[in-house]
Coordinates of C-alpha atoms in Angstrom, one line a residue:
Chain A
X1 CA 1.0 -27.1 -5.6
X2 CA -1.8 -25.2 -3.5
X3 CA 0.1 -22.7 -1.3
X4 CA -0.7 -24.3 1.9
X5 CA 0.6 -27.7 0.6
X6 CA 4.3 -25.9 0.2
X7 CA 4.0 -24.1 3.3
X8 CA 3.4 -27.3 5.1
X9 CA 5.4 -29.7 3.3
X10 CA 8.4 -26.9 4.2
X11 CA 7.7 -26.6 7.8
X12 CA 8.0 -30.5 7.8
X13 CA 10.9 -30.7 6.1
X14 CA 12.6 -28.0 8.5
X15 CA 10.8 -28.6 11.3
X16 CA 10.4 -24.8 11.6
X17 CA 7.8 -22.4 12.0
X18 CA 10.4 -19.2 11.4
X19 CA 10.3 -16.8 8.8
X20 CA 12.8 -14.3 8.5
X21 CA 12.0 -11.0 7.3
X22 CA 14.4 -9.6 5.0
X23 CA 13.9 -5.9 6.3
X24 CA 17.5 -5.4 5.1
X25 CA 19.0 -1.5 6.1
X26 CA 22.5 -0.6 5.2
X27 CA 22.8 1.2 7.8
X28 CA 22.4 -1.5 10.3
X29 CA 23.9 -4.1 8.4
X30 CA 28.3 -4.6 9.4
X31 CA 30.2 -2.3 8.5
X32 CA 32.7 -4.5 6.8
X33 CA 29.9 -5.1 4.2
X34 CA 30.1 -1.5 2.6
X35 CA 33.2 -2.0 0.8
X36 CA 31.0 -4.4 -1.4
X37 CA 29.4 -3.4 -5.0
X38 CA 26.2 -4.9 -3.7
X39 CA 25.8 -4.5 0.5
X40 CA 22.0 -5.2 0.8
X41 CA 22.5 -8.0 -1.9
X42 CA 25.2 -9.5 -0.4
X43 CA 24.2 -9.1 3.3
X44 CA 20.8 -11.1 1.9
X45 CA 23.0 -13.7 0.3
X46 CA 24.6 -14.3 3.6
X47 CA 21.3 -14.8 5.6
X48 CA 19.9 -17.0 3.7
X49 CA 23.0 -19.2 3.4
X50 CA 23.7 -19.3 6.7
X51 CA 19.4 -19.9 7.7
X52 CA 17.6 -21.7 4.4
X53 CA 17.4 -25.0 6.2
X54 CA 15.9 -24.0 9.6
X55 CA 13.1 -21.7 8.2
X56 CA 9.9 -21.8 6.6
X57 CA 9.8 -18.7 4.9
X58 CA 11.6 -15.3 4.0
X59 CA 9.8 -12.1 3.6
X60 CA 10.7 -9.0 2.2
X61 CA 8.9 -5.7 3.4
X62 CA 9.1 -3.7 0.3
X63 CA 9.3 -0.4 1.6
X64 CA 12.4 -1.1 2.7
X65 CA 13.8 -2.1 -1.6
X66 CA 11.3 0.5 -3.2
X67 CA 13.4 3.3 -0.8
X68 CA 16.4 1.9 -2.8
X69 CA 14.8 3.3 -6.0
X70 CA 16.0 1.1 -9.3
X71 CA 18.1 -0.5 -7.8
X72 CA 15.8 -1.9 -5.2
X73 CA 14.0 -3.8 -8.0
X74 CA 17.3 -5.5 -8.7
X75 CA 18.1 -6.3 -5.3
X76 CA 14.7 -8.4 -4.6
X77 CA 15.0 -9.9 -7.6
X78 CA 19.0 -11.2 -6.5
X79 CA 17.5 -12.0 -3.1
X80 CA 14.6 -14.2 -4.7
X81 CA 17.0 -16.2 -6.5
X82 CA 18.8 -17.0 -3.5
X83 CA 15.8 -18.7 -1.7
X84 CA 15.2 -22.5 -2.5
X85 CA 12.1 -23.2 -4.3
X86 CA 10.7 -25.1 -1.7
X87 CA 11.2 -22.3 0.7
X88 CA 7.7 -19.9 0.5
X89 CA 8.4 -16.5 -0.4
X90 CA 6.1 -13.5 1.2
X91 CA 6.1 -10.2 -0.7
X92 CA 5.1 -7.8 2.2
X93 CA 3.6 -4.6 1.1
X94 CA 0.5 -4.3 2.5
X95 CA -1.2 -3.2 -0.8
X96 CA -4.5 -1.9 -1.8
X97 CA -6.3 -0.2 -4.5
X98 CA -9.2 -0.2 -7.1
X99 CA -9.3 -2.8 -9.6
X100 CA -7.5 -1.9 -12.7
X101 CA -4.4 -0.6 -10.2
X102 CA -4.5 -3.7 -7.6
X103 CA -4.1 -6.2 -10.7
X104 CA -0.8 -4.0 -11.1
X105 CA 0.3 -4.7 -7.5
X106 CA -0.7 -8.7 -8.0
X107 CA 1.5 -8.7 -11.5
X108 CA 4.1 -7.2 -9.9
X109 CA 4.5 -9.7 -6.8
X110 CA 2.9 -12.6 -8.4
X111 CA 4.5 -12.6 -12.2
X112 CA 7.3 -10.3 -12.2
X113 CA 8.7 -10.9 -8.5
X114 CA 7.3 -14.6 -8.6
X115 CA 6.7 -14.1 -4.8
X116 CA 4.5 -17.2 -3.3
X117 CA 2.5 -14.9 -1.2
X118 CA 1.7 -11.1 -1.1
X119 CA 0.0 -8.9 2.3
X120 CA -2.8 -6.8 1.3
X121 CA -4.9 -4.4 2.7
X122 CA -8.5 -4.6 3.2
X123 CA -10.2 -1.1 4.0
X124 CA -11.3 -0.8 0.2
X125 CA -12.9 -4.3 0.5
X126 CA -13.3 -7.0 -1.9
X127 CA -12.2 -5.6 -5.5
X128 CA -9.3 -4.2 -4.4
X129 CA -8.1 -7.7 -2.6
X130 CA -10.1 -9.7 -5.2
X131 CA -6.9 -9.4 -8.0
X132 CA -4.5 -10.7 -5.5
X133 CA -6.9 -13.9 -5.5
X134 CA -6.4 -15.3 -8.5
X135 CA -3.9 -17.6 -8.8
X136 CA -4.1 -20.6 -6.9
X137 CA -0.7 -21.1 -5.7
X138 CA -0.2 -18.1 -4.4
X139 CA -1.5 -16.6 -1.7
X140 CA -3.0 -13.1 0.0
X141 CA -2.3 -12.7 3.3
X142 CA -5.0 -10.2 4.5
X143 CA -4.6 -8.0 7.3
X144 CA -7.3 -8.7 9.7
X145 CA -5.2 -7.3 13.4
X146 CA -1.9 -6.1 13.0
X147 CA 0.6 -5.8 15.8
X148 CA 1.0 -2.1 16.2
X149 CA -0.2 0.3 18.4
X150 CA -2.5 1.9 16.3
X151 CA -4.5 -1.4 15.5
X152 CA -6.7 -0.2 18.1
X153 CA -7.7 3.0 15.9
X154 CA -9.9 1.5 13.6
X155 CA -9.5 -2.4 13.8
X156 CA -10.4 -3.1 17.3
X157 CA -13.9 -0.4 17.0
X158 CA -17.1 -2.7 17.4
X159 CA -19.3 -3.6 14.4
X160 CA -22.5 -4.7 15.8
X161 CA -21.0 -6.1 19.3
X162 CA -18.1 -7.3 17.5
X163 CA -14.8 -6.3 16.8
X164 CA -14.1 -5.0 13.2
X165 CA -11.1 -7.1 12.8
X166 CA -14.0 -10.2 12.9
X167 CA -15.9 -8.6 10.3
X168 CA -13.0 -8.5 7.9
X169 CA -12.2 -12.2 9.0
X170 CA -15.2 -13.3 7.8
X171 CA -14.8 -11.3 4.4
X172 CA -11.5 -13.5 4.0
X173 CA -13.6 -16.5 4.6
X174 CA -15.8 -15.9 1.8
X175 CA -12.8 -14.7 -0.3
X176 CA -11.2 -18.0 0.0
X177 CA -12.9 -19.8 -2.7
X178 CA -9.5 -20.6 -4.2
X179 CA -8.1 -21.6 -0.9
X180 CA -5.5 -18.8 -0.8
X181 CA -6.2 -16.4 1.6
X182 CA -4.2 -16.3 4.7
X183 CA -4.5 -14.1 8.1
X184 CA -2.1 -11.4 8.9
X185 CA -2.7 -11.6 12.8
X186 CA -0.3 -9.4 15.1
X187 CA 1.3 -11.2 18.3
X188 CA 1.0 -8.4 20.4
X189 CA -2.4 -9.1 21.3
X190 CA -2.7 -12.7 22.1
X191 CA -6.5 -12.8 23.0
X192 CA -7.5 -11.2 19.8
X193 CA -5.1 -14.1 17.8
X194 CA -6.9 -16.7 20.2
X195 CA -9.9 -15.3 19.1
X196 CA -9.3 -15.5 15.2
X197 CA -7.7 -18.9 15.2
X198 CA -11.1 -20.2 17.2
X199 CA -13.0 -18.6 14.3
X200 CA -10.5 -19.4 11.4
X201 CA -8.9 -23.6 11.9
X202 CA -7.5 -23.7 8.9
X203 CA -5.9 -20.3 7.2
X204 CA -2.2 -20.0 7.3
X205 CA -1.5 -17.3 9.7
X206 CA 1.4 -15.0 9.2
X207 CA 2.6 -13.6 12.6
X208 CA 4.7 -10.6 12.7
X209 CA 5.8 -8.9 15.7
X210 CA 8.0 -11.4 17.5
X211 CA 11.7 -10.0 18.5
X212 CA 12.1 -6.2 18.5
X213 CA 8.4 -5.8 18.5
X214 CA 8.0 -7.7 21.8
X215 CA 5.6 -9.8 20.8
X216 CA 4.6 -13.2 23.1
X217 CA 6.0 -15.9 21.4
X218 CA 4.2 -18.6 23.5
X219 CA 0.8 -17.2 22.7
X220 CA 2.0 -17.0 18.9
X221 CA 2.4 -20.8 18.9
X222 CA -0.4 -21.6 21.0
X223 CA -3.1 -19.8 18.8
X224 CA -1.2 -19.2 16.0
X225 CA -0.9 -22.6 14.6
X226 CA -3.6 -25.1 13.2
X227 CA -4.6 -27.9 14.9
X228 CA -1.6 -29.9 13.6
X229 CA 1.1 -27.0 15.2
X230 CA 1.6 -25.7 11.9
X231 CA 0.5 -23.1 9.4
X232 CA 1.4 -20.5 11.4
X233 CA 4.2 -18.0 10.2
X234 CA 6.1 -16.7 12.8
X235 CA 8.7 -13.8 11.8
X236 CA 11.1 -12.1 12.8
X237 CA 13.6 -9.4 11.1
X238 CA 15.6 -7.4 13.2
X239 CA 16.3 -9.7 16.2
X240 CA 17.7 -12.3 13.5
X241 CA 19.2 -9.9 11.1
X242 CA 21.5 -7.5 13.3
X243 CA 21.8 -10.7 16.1
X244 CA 25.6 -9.2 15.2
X245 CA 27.5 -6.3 13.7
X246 CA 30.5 -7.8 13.4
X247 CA 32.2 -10.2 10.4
X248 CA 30.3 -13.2 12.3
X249 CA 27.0 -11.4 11.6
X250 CA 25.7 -14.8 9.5
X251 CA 26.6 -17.3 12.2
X252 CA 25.0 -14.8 14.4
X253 CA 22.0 -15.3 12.5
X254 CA 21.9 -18.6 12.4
X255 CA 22.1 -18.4 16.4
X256 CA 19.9 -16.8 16.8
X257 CA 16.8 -18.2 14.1
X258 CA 17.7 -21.6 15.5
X259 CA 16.7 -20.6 19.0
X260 CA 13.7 -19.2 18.1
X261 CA 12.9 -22.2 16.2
X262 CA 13.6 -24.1 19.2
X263 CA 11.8 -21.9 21.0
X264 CA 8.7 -22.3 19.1
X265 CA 9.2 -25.9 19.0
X266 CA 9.6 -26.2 22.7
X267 CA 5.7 -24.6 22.7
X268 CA 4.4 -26.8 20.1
X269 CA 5.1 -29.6 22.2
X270 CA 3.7 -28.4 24.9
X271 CA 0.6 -27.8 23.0
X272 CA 0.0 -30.1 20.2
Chain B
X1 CA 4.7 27.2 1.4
X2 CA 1.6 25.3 3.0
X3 CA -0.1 22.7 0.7
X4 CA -3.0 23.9 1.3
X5 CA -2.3 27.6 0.1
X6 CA -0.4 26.3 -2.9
X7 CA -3.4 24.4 -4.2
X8 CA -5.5 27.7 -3.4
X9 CA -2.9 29.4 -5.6
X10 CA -2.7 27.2 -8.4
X11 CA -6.8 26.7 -8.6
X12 CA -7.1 30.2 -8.8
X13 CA -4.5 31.3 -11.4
X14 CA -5.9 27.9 -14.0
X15 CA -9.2 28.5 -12.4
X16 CA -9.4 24.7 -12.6
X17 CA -9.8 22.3 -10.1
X18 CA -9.3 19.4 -12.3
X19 CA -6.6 16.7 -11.5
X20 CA -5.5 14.7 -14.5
X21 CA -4.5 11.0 -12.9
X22 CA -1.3 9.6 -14.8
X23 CA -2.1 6.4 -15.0
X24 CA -0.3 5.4 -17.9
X25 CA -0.8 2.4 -19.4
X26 CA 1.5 0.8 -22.4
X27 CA -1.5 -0.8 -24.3
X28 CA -3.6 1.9 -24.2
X29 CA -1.3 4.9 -25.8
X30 CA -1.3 5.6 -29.5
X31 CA 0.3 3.1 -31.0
X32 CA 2.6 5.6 -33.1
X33 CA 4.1 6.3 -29.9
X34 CA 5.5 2.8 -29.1
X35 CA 8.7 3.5 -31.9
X36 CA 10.1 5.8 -29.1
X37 CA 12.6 5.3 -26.8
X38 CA 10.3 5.3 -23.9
X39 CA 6.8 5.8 -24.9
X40 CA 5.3 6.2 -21.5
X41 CA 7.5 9.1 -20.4
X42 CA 6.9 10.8 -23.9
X43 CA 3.3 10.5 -23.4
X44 CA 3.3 11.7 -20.4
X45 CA 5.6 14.5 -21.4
X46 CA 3.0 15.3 -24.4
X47 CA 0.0 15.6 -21.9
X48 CA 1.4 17.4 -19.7
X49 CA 2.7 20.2 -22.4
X50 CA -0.8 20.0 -23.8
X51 CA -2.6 20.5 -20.3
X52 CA -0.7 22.4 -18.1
X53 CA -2.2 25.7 -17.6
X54 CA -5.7 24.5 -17.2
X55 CA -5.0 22.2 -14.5
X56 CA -4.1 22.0 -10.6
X57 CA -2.9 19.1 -9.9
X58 CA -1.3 15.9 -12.1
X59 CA -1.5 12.7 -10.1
X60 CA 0.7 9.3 -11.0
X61 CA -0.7 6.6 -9.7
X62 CA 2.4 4.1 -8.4
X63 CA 0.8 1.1 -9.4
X64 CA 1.4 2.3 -12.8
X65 CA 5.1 2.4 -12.7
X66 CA 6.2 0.1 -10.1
X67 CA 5.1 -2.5 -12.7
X68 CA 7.4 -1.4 -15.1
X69 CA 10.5 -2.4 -13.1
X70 CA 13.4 -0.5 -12.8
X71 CA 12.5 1.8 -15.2
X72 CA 8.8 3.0 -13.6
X73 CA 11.6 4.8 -11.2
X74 CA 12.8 6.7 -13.7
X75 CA 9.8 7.9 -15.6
X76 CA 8.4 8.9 -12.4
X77 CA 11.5 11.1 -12.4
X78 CA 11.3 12.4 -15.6
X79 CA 7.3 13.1 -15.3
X80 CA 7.5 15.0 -12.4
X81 CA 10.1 16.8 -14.1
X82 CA 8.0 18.0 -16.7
X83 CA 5.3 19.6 -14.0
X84 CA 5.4 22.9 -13.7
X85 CA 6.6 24.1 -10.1
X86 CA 3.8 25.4 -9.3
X87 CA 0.9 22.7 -9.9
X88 CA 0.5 19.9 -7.1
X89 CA 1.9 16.4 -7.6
X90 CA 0.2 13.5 -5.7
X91 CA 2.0 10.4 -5.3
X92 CA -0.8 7.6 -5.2
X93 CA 0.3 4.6 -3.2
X94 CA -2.7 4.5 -0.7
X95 CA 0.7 3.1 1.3
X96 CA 0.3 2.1 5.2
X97 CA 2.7 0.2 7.2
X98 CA 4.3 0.2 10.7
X99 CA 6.4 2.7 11.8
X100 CA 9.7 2.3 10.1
X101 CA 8.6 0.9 6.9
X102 CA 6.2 3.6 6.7
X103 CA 9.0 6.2 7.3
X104 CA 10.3 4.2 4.7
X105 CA 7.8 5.1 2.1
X106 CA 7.2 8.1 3.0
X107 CA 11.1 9.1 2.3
X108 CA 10.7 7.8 -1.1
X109 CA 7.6 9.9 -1.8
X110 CA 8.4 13.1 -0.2
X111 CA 12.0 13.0 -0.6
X112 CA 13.5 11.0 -3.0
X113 CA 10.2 11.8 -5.7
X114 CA 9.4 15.2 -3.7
X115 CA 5.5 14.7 -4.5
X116 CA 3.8 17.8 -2.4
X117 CA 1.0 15.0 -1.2
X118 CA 0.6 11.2 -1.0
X119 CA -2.3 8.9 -0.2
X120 CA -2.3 7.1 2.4
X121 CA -4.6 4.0 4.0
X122 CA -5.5 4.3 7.2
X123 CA -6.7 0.3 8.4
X124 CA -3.0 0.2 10.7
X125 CA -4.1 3.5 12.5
X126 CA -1.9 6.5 13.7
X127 CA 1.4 5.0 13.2
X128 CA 1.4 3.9 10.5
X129 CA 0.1 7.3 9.4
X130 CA 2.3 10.0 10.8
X131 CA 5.2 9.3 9.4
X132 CA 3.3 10.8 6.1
X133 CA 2.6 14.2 8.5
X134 CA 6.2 15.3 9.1
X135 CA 6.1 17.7 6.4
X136 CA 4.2 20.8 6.6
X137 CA 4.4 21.6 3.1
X138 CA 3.2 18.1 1.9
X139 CA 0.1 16.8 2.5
X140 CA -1.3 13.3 3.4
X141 CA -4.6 12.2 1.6
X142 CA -6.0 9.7 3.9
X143 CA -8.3 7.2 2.5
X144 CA -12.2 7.9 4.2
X145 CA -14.3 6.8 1.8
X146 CA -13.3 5.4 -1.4
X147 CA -15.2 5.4 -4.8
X148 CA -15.1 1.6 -5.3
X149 CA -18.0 -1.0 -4.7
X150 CA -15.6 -2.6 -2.1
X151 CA -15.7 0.6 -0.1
X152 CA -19.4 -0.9 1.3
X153 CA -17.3 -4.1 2.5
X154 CA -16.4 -2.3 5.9
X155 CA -16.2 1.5 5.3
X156 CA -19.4 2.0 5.7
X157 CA -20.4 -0.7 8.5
X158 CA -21.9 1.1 11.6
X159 CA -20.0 1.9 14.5
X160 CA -21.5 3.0 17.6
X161 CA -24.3 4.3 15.4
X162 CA -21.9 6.1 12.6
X163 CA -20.4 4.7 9.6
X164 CA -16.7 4.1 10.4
X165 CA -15.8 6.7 7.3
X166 CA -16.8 8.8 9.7
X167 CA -14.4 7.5 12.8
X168 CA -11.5 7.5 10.3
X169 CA -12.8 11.2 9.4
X170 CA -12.4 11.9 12.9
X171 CA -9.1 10.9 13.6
X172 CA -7.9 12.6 10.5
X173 CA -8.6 15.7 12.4
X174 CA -6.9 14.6 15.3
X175 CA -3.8 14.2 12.9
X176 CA -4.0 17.2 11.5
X177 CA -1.7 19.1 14.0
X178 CA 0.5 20.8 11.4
X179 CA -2.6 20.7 8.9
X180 CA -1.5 18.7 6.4
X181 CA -4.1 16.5 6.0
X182 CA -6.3 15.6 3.3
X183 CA -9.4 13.6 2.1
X184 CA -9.8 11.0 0.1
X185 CA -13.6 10.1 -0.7
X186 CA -15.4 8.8 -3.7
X187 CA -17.9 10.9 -6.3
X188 CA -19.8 8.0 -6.4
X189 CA -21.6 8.2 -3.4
X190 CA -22.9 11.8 -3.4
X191 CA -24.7 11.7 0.3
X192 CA -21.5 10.1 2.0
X193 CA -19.5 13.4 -0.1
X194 CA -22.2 15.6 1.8
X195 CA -21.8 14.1 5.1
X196 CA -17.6 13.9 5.1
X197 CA -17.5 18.3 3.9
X198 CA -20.0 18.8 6.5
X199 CA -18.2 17.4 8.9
X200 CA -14.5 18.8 7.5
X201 CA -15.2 21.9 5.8
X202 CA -11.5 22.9 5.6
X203 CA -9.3 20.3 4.6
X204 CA -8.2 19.9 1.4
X205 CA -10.2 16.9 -0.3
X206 CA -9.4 14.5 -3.3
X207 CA -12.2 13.5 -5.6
X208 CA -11.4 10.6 -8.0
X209 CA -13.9 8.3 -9.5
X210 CA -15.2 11.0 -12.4
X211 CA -14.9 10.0 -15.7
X212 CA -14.1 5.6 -16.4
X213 CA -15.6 5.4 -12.6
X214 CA -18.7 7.5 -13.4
X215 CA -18.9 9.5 -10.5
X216 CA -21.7 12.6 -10.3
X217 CA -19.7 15.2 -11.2
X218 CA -22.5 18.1 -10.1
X219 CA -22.5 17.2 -6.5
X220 CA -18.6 16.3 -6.5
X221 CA -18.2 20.1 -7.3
X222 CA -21.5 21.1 -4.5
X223 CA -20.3 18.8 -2.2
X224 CA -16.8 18.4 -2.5
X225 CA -15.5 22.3 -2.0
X226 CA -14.9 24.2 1.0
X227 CA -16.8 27.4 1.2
X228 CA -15.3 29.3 -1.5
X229 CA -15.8 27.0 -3.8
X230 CA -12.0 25.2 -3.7
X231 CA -9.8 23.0 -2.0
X232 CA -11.8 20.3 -4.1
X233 CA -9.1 18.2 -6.4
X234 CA -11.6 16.4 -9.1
X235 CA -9.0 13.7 -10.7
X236 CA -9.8 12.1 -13.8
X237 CA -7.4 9.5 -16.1
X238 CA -8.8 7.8 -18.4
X239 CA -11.5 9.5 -20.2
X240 CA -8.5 12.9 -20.7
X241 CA -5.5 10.6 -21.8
X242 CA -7.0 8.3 -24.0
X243 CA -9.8 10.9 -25.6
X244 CA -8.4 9.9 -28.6
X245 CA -5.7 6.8 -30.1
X246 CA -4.3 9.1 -32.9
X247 CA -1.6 11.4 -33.6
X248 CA -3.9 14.2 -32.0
X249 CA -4.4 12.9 -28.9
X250 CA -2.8 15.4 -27.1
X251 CA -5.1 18.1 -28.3
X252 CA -8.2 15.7 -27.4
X253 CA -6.6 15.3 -24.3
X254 CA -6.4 18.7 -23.6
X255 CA -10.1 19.3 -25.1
X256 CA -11.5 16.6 -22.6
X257 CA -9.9 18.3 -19.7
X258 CA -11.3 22.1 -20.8
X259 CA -14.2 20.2 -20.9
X260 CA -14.0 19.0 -17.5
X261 CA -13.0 22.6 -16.2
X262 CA -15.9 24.1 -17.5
X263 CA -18.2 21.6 -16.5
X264 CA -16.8 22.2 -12.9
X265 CA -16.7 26.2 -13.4
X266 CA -20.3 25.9 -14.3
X267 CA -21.3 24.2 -11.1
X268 CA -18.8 26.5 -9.0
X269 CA -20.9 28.9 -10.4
X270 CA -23.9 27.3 -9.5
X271 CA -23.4 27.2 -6.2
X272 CA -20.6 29.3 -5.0

């Protein structure tokens, strides 16, 4: 199945937009957790119990497992098996290198991980993102504008009158020849996401920034989504993860995913 | 210590500036090696025995051993073990990420792997930079200009008149506050080498792309140097560790990278 086909037939299904990102840090996660062989593993476990039929899509930034050193390659795997196959997967490490090394990174998420999707990086352009391109199922989500401060640095500078961040969106378009490349496309900025949805109907968009990073979650539907209100990705870690400290931490959770589904659901009404 | 004095130190006592890239790769060792326990780490082990005085710098490429699993961890480990304290280690990632994932990654380079530099990319901007600058003793390479044919895709699109290498050049100085910043740009495109040590004739700069990537090496030794003829880090892989598929591929190993040194020397001599 084409990645877009199981990101839509999911966000059907749950009538959800939400992706939670499994950011997971023991320090933040309840206390009563510690005594466990496993905390991180077990903390995951209890998410995505408590969550797996309200959201789209789990992601896992993979700084926060590599950190963890060997045993953060157990871990993701553990978490992966947790998440229902019809649930997309995003393997978030914004990766990017030459050839022979990026085909690494894609074996990695792709074939040993088994992720549905990976980020990548585009500043070494198209044979560094090219590996992550080549399976049909799975998907590259590129970053085009990301939903940090520094975006404006590099990605906002103008390239003939426009803004860089349009001249790596339309690298993705001719990079889509399989039909699975996808838009990393912060919240923070919703002009520049109206913008690259105007430009780009039909790429999944993944949305970070919404929760502790204050992004507007109104704007985030409204130009996020496709044409149909779907297809865009809208995640959230922290505000979902740590909703409580306490042993009620998963129900917590669940809280607090199912009102941002709601949330987002109350928007796409209003707009689609 | 400063990095940048402790690659001064070390160029001058091997008076070499050659960087052997450890990017070890299971199909491509001699095959008498694959009866060991663990066949990377001993090759590794074996080259860097065979090489060590006649080089500055040994850098593992993480691409390389994150797709090994658990165990890439480990051989990490037990490679950078085998360095001499005084030679550099560079931990290639070409990581970039938001602000706590970043601090995330640069914990487990600097910290948990202790690698005096890392590479970084800079597409997110300052934030997701700086957590790499925290350290004065270990460096951040920042990705300007990379050796790859991608690297036309958008490093080298015109902004405001100037190539953006040069923009990100620019606020690589701005970061440079405790002067721990460093250089990454390709041999492959001797003019843009010019242009970036004009422009920085201080920092510290990494040089990959000699060798399997057939970079010039004469103008990455004119070009590449500061004034005294250092502070360049030429990094080859391939053509040193697999010079030969027998039993004596350490000594060829070690031949190829004399070679390489002398080549250099000569055009240190050249022009220096």
């Amino acid at each position: 199945m084409l990645f877009n086909q199981k990101l839509r037939a999911i966000q059907r299904k749950d009538n959800s937009l939400v992706c939670i990102g499994l950011d997971t840090d023991i320090r933040q996660i309840p206390k009563h957790l510690l005594r466990r062989a496993n905390p991180i593993a077990e903390f995951n476990r209890r998410i995505i119990e408590a969550t797996k039929d309200i959201v789209c899509a789990y992601k896992l930034n993979l700084a926060f497992y590599e950190v963890l050193g060997e045993r953060g390659w157990h871990i993701v795997h553990q978490t992966l098996d947790r998440i229902p196959e019809n649930i997309v997967t995003i393997g978030d490490g914004k990766r990017s290198d030459i050839g022979n090394s990026a085909e690494r990174y894609a074996r990695l998420i792709f074939e040993d991980y088994k992720f549905d999707a990976a980020t990548v990086n585009p500043y070494m352009g198209e044979d560094a993102v090219k590996p992550f391109l080549e399976r049909k199922e799975q998907c590259a989500f590129v970053l085009v504008a990301t939903s940090n401060r520094g975006a404006k640095d590099f990605q906002f500078l103008r390239v003939n009158g426009k803004p860089l961040y349009e001249k790596v969106l339309q690298k993705v378009h001719q990079w889509n020849a399989k039909k699975n490349c996808g838009v990393v496309a912060g919240t923070t900025y919703p002009r520049v996401l109206r913008r690259l949805r105007e430009l780009s109907p039909t790429l999944p968009f993944l949305l970070p920034g919404i929760g502790a990073q204050q992004g507007d979650l109104e704007s985030a539907v409204r130009y996020g989504c496709d044409m149909h209100g779907e297809l865009a990705i809208i995640s959230a870690s922290r505000s979902i993860l740590y909703a409580s400290s306490d042993e009620d931490f998963s129900d917590a959770a669940r809280d607090a995913a199912l009102s941002l589904r709601d949330a987002i659901n109350h928007y796409r009404e209003k707009y689609f």
